[in-house]
Amino acid sequence: MNGVKVLQVVGYKDSGKTTLIEYWIQLLVAQHLRVAVIKHHGHGGPLDMPSSETDSMKFLESGAVSSIVVGGGVVQMHMQYETEYAGLLNMAIVSDPNLILIEGFKQANEPKVVIVRTKEEWASLHTLTNIILVMAYEGVEMDEDYDVIDISDKIKIKDWMVLFMNGVKDTRDFS
């Protein structure tokens, strides 16, 4: 993964992970950077799939371990098993990104942005490894020494990402 940055965004359901990732994608794409995203579907049950009438789904139903369809500049892949985290990173590398954003996979050891809405959420999440930024909702106080940004402060969130992409190690004085 030479030159590719990886950043996890973790937090509980409906904390704003997807919204934050969408914001960062738009910001980075506007700067002509390539972003890949891997999302852990933690909502239980299988993913929504295309219609069983499509050729790609017919192949899976016939027993193929994977089905890859290419057309119109899009590659769509479905697999019959859930690959390990490292395999997902390797798949994302194929698209030659500058950054891979990971939603979820809390136990992976990538640099992490943790989103917290309450002190109780922080109590549960503060033991995760490699936390480099905490985004907190108004009123959440941190006892530990972490870089903390208010989740509603779009300017600081943007500035932090620019520094991250430029390789700035300590972003505590970014404002």
Tab-separated table of N, CA, C and O in Angstrom, residues 35-137:
chain	number	residue	atom	x	y	z
A	35	VAL	N	-10.444	8.407	-3.601
A	35	VAL	CA	-10.822	7.876	-2.294
A	35	VAL	C	-11.574	6.567	-2.481
A	35	VAL	O	-12.498	6.476	-3.290
A	36	ALA	N	-11.159	5.556	-1.733
A	36	ALA	CA	-11.885	4.290	-1.682
A	36	ALA	C	-12.494	4.182	-0.279
A	36	ALA	O	-11.960	4.733	0.686
A	37	VAL	N	-13.602	3.465	-0.178
A	37	VAL	CA	-14.265	3.290	1.114
A	37	VAL	C	-14.593	1.823	1.304
A	37	VAL	O	-15.065	1.152	0.383
A	38	ILE	N	-14.329	1.359	2.524
A	38	ILE	CA	-14.755	0.018	2.932
A	38	ILE	C	-15.673	0.212	4.124
A	38	ILE	O	-15.315	0.888	5.085
A	39	LYS	N	-16.851	-0.363	4.051
A	39	LYS	CA	-17.830	-0.216	5.135
A	39	LYS	C	-18.174	-1.585	5.710
A	39	LYS	O	-18.456	-2.516	4.977
A	40	HIS	N	-18.148	-1.646	7.031
A	40	HIS	CA	-18.610	-2.850	7.712
A	40	HIS	C	-20.110	-2.721	7.909
A	40	HIS	O	-20.583	-1.775	8.533
A	41	HIS	N	-20.853	-3.657	7.343
A	41	HIS	CA	-22.310	-3.664	7.458
A	41	HIS	C	-22.655	-4.295	8.801
A	41	HIS	O	-22.740	-5.503	8.921
A	42	GLY	N	-22.823	-3.467	9.801
A	42	GLY	CA	-23.058	-3.976	11.147
A	42	GLY	C	-24.520	-3.995	11.539
A	42	GLY	O	-24.834	-4.018	12.724
A	43	HIS	N	-25.408	-3.972	10.578
A	43	HIS	CA	-26.830	-3.893	10.897
A	43	HIS	C	-27.506	-5.260	10.959
A	43	HIS	O	-28.714	-5.347	11.098
A	44	GLY	N	-26.725	-6.313	10.844
A	44	GLY	CA	-27.299	-7.657	10.893
A	44	GLY	C	-27.949	-8.027	9.572
A	44	GLY	O	-28.441	-7.178	8.846
A	45	GLY	N	-27.927	-9.299	9.274
A	45	GLY	CA	-28.551	-9.774	8.044
A	45	GLY	C	-27.702	-9.509	6.824
A	45	GLY	O	-26.714	-8.802	6.871
A	46	PRO	N	-28.110	-10.088	5.704
A	46	PRO	CA	-27.348	-9.939	4.466
A	46	PRO	C	-27.534	-8.552	3.849
A	46	PRO	O	-28.488	-7.840	4.153
A	47	LEU	N	-26.618	-8.213	2.965
A	47	LEU	CA	-26.716	-6.960	2.221
A	47	LEU	C	-27.845	-7.044	1.207
A	47	LEU	O	-28.211	-8.136	0.751
A	48	ASP	N	-28.373	-5.891	0.820
A	48	ASP	CA	-29.334	-5.857	-0.280
A	48	ASP	C	-28.585	-6.196	-1.556
A	48	ASP	O	-27.494	-5.675	-1.805
A	49	MET	N	-29.157	-7.070	-2.333
A	49	MET	CA	-28.502	-7.525	-3.553
A	49	MET	C	-29.327	-7.125	-4.775
A	49	MET	O	-30.518	-6.857	-4.654
A	50	PRO	N	-28.678	-7.118	-5.937
A	50	PRO	CA	-29.430	-6.859	-7.168
A	50	PRO	C	-30.481	-7.948	-7.390
A	50	PRO	O	-30.447	-9.008	-6.762
A	51	SER	N	-31.353	-7.706	-8.301
A	51	SER	CA	-32.396	-8.666	-8.644
A	51	SER	C	-31.800	-10.016	-9.023
A	51	SER	O	-30.752	-10.092	-9.685
A	52	SER	N	-32.469	-11.076	-8.617
A	52	SER	CA	-32.007	-12.429	-8.955
A	52	SER	C	-32.090	-12.689	-10.464
A	52	SER	O	-31.577	-13.700	-10.940
A	53	GLU	N	-32.705	-11.786	-11.194
A	53	GLU	CA	-32.819	-11.929	-12.645
A	53	GLU	C	-31.577	-11.437	-13.377
A	53	GLU	O	-31.435	-11.675	-14.581
A	54	THR	N	-30.682	-10.722	-12.690
A	54	THR	CA	-29.470	-10.254	-13.368
A	54	THR	C	-28.525	-11.426	-13.569
A	54	THR	O	-28.500	-12.379	-12.784
A	55	ASP	N	-27.722	-11.337	-14.618
A	55	ASP	CA	-26.758	-12.405	-14.899
A	55	ASP	C	-25.798	-12.608	-13.729
A	55	ASP	O	-25.483	-13.740	-13.366
A	56	SER	N	-25.320	-11.499	-13.132
A	56	SER	CA	-24.340	-11.626	-12.050
A	56	SER	C	-24.922	-12.419	-10.873
A	56	SER	O	-24.222	-13.231	-10.265
A	57	MET	N	-26.188	-12.234	-10.560
A	57	MET	CA	-26.811	-12.969	-9.463
A	57	MET	C	-27.105	-14.413	-9.870
A	57	MET	O	-27.016	-15.323	-9.031
A	58	LYS	N	-27.425	-14.628	-11.125
A	58	LYS	CA	-27.624	-15.998	-11.599
A	58	LYS	C	-26.345	-16.810	-11.450
A	58	LYS	O	-26.384	-17.983	-11.086
A	59	PHE	N	-25.193	-16.175	-11.715
A	59	PHE	CA	-23.912	-16.866	-11.554
A	59	PHE	C	-23.687	-17.273	-10.099
A	59	PHE	O	-23.266	-18.393	-9.806
A	60	LEU	N	-23.966	-16.354	-9.166
A	60	LEU	CA	-23.811	-16.667	-7.739
A	60	LEU	C	-24.757	-17.787	-7.324
A	60	LEU	O	-24.375	-18.709	-6.609
A	61	GLU	N	-25.995	-17.695	-7.758
A	61	GLU	CA	-26.985	-18.718	-7.407
A	61	GLU	C	-26.632	-20.076	-8.007
A	61	GLU	O	-27.028	-21.111	-7.481
A	62	SER	N	-25.860	-20.063	-9.083
A	62	SER	CA	-25.418	-21.323	-9.690
A	62	SER	C	-24.226	-21.925	-8.961
A	62	SER	O	-23.828	-23.051	-9.252
A	63	GLY	N	-23.634	-21.163	-8.033
A	63	GLY	CA	-22.543	-21.693	-7.230
A	63	GLY	C	-21.211	-20.995	-7.375
A	63	GLY	O	-20.229	-21.391	-6.737
A	64	ALA	N	-21.127	-19.956	-8.201
A	64	ALA	CA	-19.862	-19.230	-8.333
A	64	ALA	C	-19.488	-18.606	-6.987
A	64	ALA	O	-20.364	-18.150	-6.251
A	65	VAL	N	-18.176	-18.596	-6.655
A	65	VAL	CA	-17.748	-17.970	-5.407
A	65	VAL	C	-17.698	-16.456	-5.534
A	65	VAL	O	-17.784	-15.729	-4.544
A	66	SER	N	-17.564	-15.954	-6.771
A	66	SER	CA	-17.646	-14.524	-7.003
A	66	SER	C	-18.190	-14.278	-8.400
A	66	SER	O	-18.102	-15.140	-9.271
A	67	SER	N	-18.754	-13.095	-8.564
A	67	SER	CA	-19.287	-12.684	-9.848
A	67	SER	C	-18.888	-11.230	-10.052
A	67	SER	O	-19.224	-10.378	-9.222
A	68	ILE	N	-18.158	-10.970	-11.120
A	68	ILE	CA	-17.676	-9.622	-11.402
A	68	ILE	C	-18.264	-9.174	-12.729
A	68	ILE	O	-18.167	-9.884	-13.730
A	69	VAL	N	-18.881	-7.998	-12.724
A	69	VAL	CA	-19.506	-7.452	-13.924
A	69	VAL	C	-18.853	-6.104	-14.209
A	69	VAL	O	-18.646	-5.301	-13.299
A	70	VAL	N	-18.527	-5.870	-15.466
A	70	VAL	CA	-17.877	-4.638	-15.877
A	70	VAL	C	-18.703	-4.000	-16.973
A	70	VAL	O	-19.149	-4.670	-17.902
A	71	GLY	N	-18.899	-2.684	-16.895
A	71	GLY	CA	-19.600	-1.969	-17.955
A	71	GLY	C	-19.773	-0.501	-17.617
A	71	GLY	O	-19.978	-0.150	-16.459
A	72	GLY	N	-19.670	0.341	-18.618
A	72	GLY	CA	-19.895	1.769	-18.430
A	72	GLY	C	-18.969	2.416	-17.420
A	72	GLY	O	-19.344	3.364	-16.742
A	73	GLY	N	-17.761	1.882	-17.281
A	73	GLY	CA	-16.809	2.454	-16.347
A	73	GLY	C	-17.005	2.027	-14.905
A	73	GLY	O	-16.399	2.590	-13.999
A	74	VAL	N	-17.850	1.028	-14.681
A	74	VAL	CA	-18.128	0.547	-13.321
A	74	VAL	C	-17.806	-0.932	-13.233
A	74	VAL	O	-18.099	-1.698	-14.154
A	75	VAL	N	-17.182	-1.327	-12.119
A	75	VAL	CA	-16.938	-2.735	-11.817
A	75	VAL	C	-17.789	-3.081	-10.598
A	75	VAL	O	-17.732	-2.397	-9.582
A	76	GLN	N	-18.563	-4.128	-10.717
A	76	GLN	CA	-19.395	-4.587	-9.604
A	76	GLN	C	-18.994	-6.016	-9.271
A	76	GLN	O	-18.925	-6.855	-10.157
A	77	MET	N	-18.712	-6.255	-7.983
A	77	MET	CA	-18.282	-7.584	-7.581
A	77	MET	C	-19.131	-8.068	-6.414
A	77	MET	O	-19.370	-7.337	-5.462
A	78	HIS	N	-19.550	-9.310	-6.504
A	78	HIS	CA	-20.266	-9.975	-5.410
A	78	HIS	C	-19.521	-11.263	-5.099
A	78	HIS	O	-19.070	-11.962	-6.010
A	79	MET	N	-19.371	-11.545	-3.808
A	79	MET	CA	-18.686	-12.771	-3.400
A	79	MET	C	-19.583	-13.529	-2.431
A	79	MET	O	-20.358	-12.936	-1.692
A	80	GLN	N	-19.418	-14.837	-2.403
A	80	GLN	CA	-20.228	-15.705	-1.561
A	80	GLN	C	-19.651	-15.899	-0.165
A	80	GLN	O	-20.134	-16.724	0.571
A	81	TYR	N	-18.599	-15.191	0.183
A	81	TYR	CA	-18.049	-15.308	1.539
A	81	TYR	C	-17.551	-13.943	1.989
A	81	TYR	O	-17.276	-13.067	1.177
A	82	GLU	N	-17.453	-13.791	3.284
A	82	GLU	CA	-16.986	-12.523	3.840
A	82	GLU	C	-15.484	-12.618	4.049
A	82	GLU	O	-15.012	-13.357	4.907
A	83	THR	N	-14.738	-11.884	3.256
A	83	THR	CA	-13.281	-11.946	3.308
A	83	THR	C	-12.746	-11.223	4.546
A	83	THR	O	-13.431	-10.412	5.145
A	84	GLU	N	-11.524	-11.522	4.898
A	84	GLU	CA	-10.878	-10.886	6.046
A	84	GLU	C	-10.584	-9.415	5.726
A	84	GLU	O	-10.506	-9.010	4.568
A	85	TYR	N	-10.358	-8.646	6.769
A	85	TYR	CA	-10.088	-7.211	6.658
A	85	TYR	C	-8.930	-6.934	5.686
A	85	TYR	O	-9.035	-6.067	4.815
A	86	ALA	N	-7.824	-7.661	5.812
A	86	ALA	CA	-6.665	-7.439	4.936
A	86	ALA	C	-7.039	-7.667	3.470
A	86	ALA	O	-6.563	-6.945	2.583
A	87	GLY	N	-7.876	-8.637	3.204
A	87	GLY	CA	-8.329	-8.876	1.842
A	87	GLY	C	-9.151	-7.718	1.299
A	87	GLY	O	-9.051	-7.365	0.116
A	88	LEU	N	-9.956	-7.115	2.155
A	88	LEU	CA	-10.747	-5.953	1.740
A	88	LEU	C	-9.832	-4.776	1.382
A	88	LEU	O	-10.072	-4.079	0.395
A	89	LEU	N	-8.782	-4.577	2.188
A	89	LEU	CA	-7.821	-3.519	1.855
A	89	LEU	C	-7.178	-3.781	0.497
A	89	LEU	O	-7.039	-2.862	-0.317
A	90	ASN	N	-6.812	-5.021	0.242
A	90	ASN	CA	-6.218	-5.365	-1.054
A	90	ASN	C	-7.183	-5.100	-2.203
A	90	ASN	O	-6.772	-4.640	-3.271
A	91	MET	N	-8.451	-5.393	-1.996
A	91	MET	CA	-9.440	-5.108	-3.048
A	91	MET	C	-9.553	-3.609	-3.299
A	91	MET	O	-9.659	-3.175	-4.448
A	92	ALA	N	-9.540	-2.818	-2.233
A	92	ALA	CA	-9.658	-1.365	-2.383
A	92	ALA	C	-8.456	-0.782	-3.112
A	92	ALA	O	-8.588	0.188	-3.864
A	93	ILE	N	-7.289	-1.379	-2.925
A	93	ILE	CA	-6.057	-0.902	-3.570
A	93	ILE	C	-6.165	-0.954	-5.094
A	93	ILE	O	-5.568	-0.145	-5.795
A	94	VAL	N	-6.958	-1.878	-5.607
A	94	VAL	CA	-7.102	-2.037	-7.060
A	94	VAL	C	-7.553	-0.728	-7.719
A	94	VAL	O	-7.177	-0.436	-8.845
A	95	SER	N	-8.323	0.085	-7.010
A	95	SER	CA	-8.824	1.338	-7.596
A	95	SER	C	-7.813	2.482	-7.487
A	95	SER	O	-8.135	3.618	-7.828
A	96	ASP	N	-6.588	2.188	-7.025
A	96	ASP	CA	-5.490	3.153	-6.962
A	96	ASP	C	-5.857	4.433	-6.207
A	96	ASP	O	-5.678	5.543	-6.701
A	97	PRO	N	-6.332	4.288	-4.955
A	97	PRO	CA	-6.736	5.481	-4.196
A	97	PRO	C	-5.546	6.165	-3.523
A	97	PRO	O	-4.506	5.555	-3.302
A	98	ASN	N	-5.743	7.428	-3.186
A	98	ASN	CA	-4.815	8.144	-2.315
A	98	ASN	C	-5.150	7.865	-0.848
A	98	ASN	O	-4.276	7.926	0.011
A	99	LEU	N	-6.430	7.606	-0.597
A	99	LEU	CA	-6.918	7.372	0.756
A	99	LEU	C	-7.968	6.278	0.739
A	99	LEU	O	-8.836	6.258	-0.134
A	100	ILE	N	-7.868	5.390	1.712
A	100	ILE	CA	-8.932	4.407	1.945
A	100	ILE	C	-9.573	4.765	3.273
A	100	ILE	O	-8.900	4.784	4.308
A	101	LEU	N	-10.840	5.086	3.233
A	101	LEU	CA	-11.605	5.354	4.449
A	101	LEU	C	-12.322	4.072	4.844
A	101	LEU	O	-12.941	3.420	3.997
A	102	ILE	N	-12.221	3.729	6.110
A	102	ILE	CA	-12.834	2.514	6.633
A	102	ILE	C	-13.933	2.924	7.590
A	102	ILE	O	-13.672	3.642	8.566
A	103	GLU	N	-15.158	2.505	7.322
A	103	GLU	CA	-16.251	2.749	8.268
A	103	GLU	C	-16.465	1.481	9.075
A	103	GLU	O	-16.873	0.455	8.539
A	104	GLY	N	-16.164	1.578	10.353
A	104	GLY	CA	-16.324	0.423	11.222
A	104	GLY	C	-15.021	-0.335	11.406
A	104	GLY	O	-13.949	0.255	11.376
A	105	PHE	N	-15.128	-1.648	11.608
A	105	PHE	CA	-13.976	-2.505	11.897
A	105	PHE	C	-13.186	-1.953	13.094
A	105	PHE	O	-11.973	-1.776	13.039
A	106	LYS	N	-13.890	-1.674	14.175
A	106	LYS	CA	-13.312	-1.009	15.346
A	106	LYS	C	-12.007	-1.621	15.832
A	106	LYS	O	-11.147	-0.917	16.344
A	107	GLN	N	-11.854	-2.928	15.712
A	107	GLN	CA	-10.682	-3.595	16.279
A	107	GLN	C	-9.456	-3.571	15.367
A	107	GLN	O	-8.369	-3.969	15.787
A	108	ALA	N	-9.593	-3.096	14.139
A	108	ALA	CA	-8.431	-2.988	13.258
A	108	ALA	C	-7.479	-1.935	13.828
A	108	ALA	O	-7.881	-1.077	14.613
A	109	ASN	N	-6.228	-1.992	13.416
A	109	ASN	CA	-5.216	-1.126	14.024
A	109	ASN	C	-4.835	0.071	13.163
A	109	ASN	O	-3.724	0.573	13.245
A	110	GLU	N	-5.731	0.543	12.332
A	110	GLU	CA	-5.450	1.722	11.506
A	110	GLU	C	-5.628	2.984	12.354
A	110	GLU	O	-6.267	2.952	13.394
A	111	PRO	N	-5.082	4.124	11.881
A	111	PRO	CA	-5.382	5.383	12.564
A	111	PRO	C	-6.896	5.590	12.587
A	111	PRO	O	-7.570	5.340	11.582
A	112	LYS	N	-7.412	6.039	13.746
A	112	LYS	CA	-8.861	6.117	13.923
A	112	LYS	C	-9.346	7.516	14.260
A	112	LYS	O	-8.749	8.214	15.073
A	113	VAL	N	-10.481	7.868	13.662
A	113	VAL	CA	-11.289	8.998	14.084
A	113	VAL	C	-12.489	8.369	14.792
A	113	VAL	O	-13.185	7.534	14.221
A	114	VAL	N	-12.697	8.766	16.038
A	114	VAL	CA	-13.793	8.216	16.837
A	114	VAL	C	-14.851	9.304	17.013
A	114	VAL	O	-14.533	10.420	17.434
A	115	ILE	N	-16.088	8.980	16.685
A	115	ILE	CA	-17.197	9.912	16.851
A	115	ILE	C	-17.984	9.493	18.092
A	115	ILE	O	-18.393	8.336	18.206
A	116	VAL	N	-18.193	10.451	18.998
A	116	VAL	CA	-18.940	10.156	20.229
A	116	VAL	C	-20.029	11.195	20.452
A	116	VAL	O	-19.815	12.388	20.265
A	117	ARG	N	-21.192	10.687	20.855
A	117	ARG	CA	-22.328	11.562	21.162
A	117	ARG	C	-22.502	11.776	22.655
A	117	ARG	O	-23.115	12.748	23.076
A	118	THR	N	-21.999	10.828	23.436
A	118	THR	CA	-22.197	10.895	24.885
A	118	THR	C	-20.923	10.476	25.609
A	118	THR	O	-20.052	9.818	25.031
A	119	LYS	N	-20.856	10.818	26.875
A	119	LYS	CA	-19.723	10.406	27.706
A	119	LYS	C	-19.692	8.887	27.832
A	119	LYS	O	-18.628	8.271	27.900
A	120	GLU	N	-20.859	8.248	27.825
A	120	GLU	CA	-20.937	6.790	27.911
A	120	GLU	C	-20.352	6.134	26.659
A	120	GLU	O	-19.667	5.117	26.750
A	121	GLU	N	-20.618	6.709	25.499
A	121	GLU	CA	-20.016	6.173	24.278
A	121	GLU	C	-18.498	6.299	24.349
A	121	GLU	O	-17.787	5.367	23.978
A	122	TRP	N	-18.011	7.422	24.815
A	122	TRP	CA	-16.571	7.604	24.934
A	122	TRP	C	-15.973	6.589	25.907
A	122	TRP	O	-14.910	6.031	25.657
A	123	ALA	N	-16.680	6.329	27.007
A	123	ALA	CA	-16.191	5.354	27.983
A	123	ALA	C	-16.016	3.985	27.329
A	123	ALA	O	-15.102	3.234	27.651
A	124	SER	N	-16.872	3.665	26.375
A	124	SER	CA	-16.807	2.379	25.681
A	124	SER	C	-15.749	2.368	24.577
A	124	SER	O	-15.125	1.344	24.325
A	125	LEU	N	-15.536	3.493	23.931
A	125	LEU	CA	-14.670	3.544	22.743
A	125	LEU	C	-13.246	4.019	23.024
A	125	LEU	O	-12.363	3.822	22.188
A	126	HIS	N	-12.983	4.618	24.157
A	126	HIS	CA	-11.666	5.227	24.387
A	126	HIS	C	-10.528	4.215	24.477
A	126	HIS	O	-9.366	4.588	24.361
A	127	THR	N	-10.859	2.940	24.629
A	127	THR	CA	-9.808	1.918	24.718
A	127	THR	C	-9.375	1.381	23.356
A	127	THR	O	-8.468	0.552	23.289
A	128	LEU	N	-9.997	1.849	22.283
A	128	LEU	CA	-9.589	1.406	20.947
A	128	LEU	C	-8.155	1.845	20.674
A	128	LEU	O	-7.684	2.847	21.214
A	129	THR	N	-7.486	1.110	19.805
A	129	THR	CA	-6.100	1.429	19.469
A	129	THR	C	-6.019	2.524	18.412
A	129	THR	O	-6.928	2.690	17.595
A	130	ASN	N	-4.911	3.256	18.440
A	130	ASN	CA	-4.519	4.173	17.379
A	130	ASN	C	-5.524	5.299	17.122
A	130	ASN	O	-5.743	5.691	15.971
A	131	ILE	N	-6.131	5.833	18.173
A	131	ILE	CA	-7.047	6.973	18.029
A	131	ILE	C	-6.209	8.223	17.776
A	131	ILE	O	-5.329	8.562	18.563
A	132	ILE	N	-6.486	8.903	16.659
A	132	ILE	CA	-5.747	10.132	16.355
A	132	ILE	C	-6.638	11.365	16.409
A	132	ILE	O	-6.129	12.485	16.388
A	133	LEU	N	-7.952	11.168	16.466
A	133	LEU	CA	-8.872	12.297	16.537
A	133	LEU	C	-10.184	11.821	17.146
A	133	LEU	O	-10.640	10.713	16.846
A	134	VAL	N	-10.774	12.672	17.968
A	134	VAL	CA	-12.113	12.419	18.495
A	134	VAL	C	-13.002	13.542	17.993
A	134	VAL	O	-12.649	14.725	18.106
A	135	MET	N	-14.140	13.176	17.435
A	135	MET	CA	-15.158	14.155	17.056
A	135	MET	C	-16.307	13.959	18.021
A	135	MET	O	-16.876	12.868	18.100
A	136	ALA	N	-16.612	15.029	18.733
A	136	ALA	CA	-17.615	14.928	19.786
A	136	ALA	C	-18.775	15.871	19.520
A	136	ALA	O	-18.598	16.947	18.943
A	137	TYR	N	-19.924	15.425	19.937
A	137	TYR	CA	-21.107	16.276	19.894
A	137	TYR	C	-21.025	17.266	21.048
A	137	TYR	O	-20.336	17.033	22.050
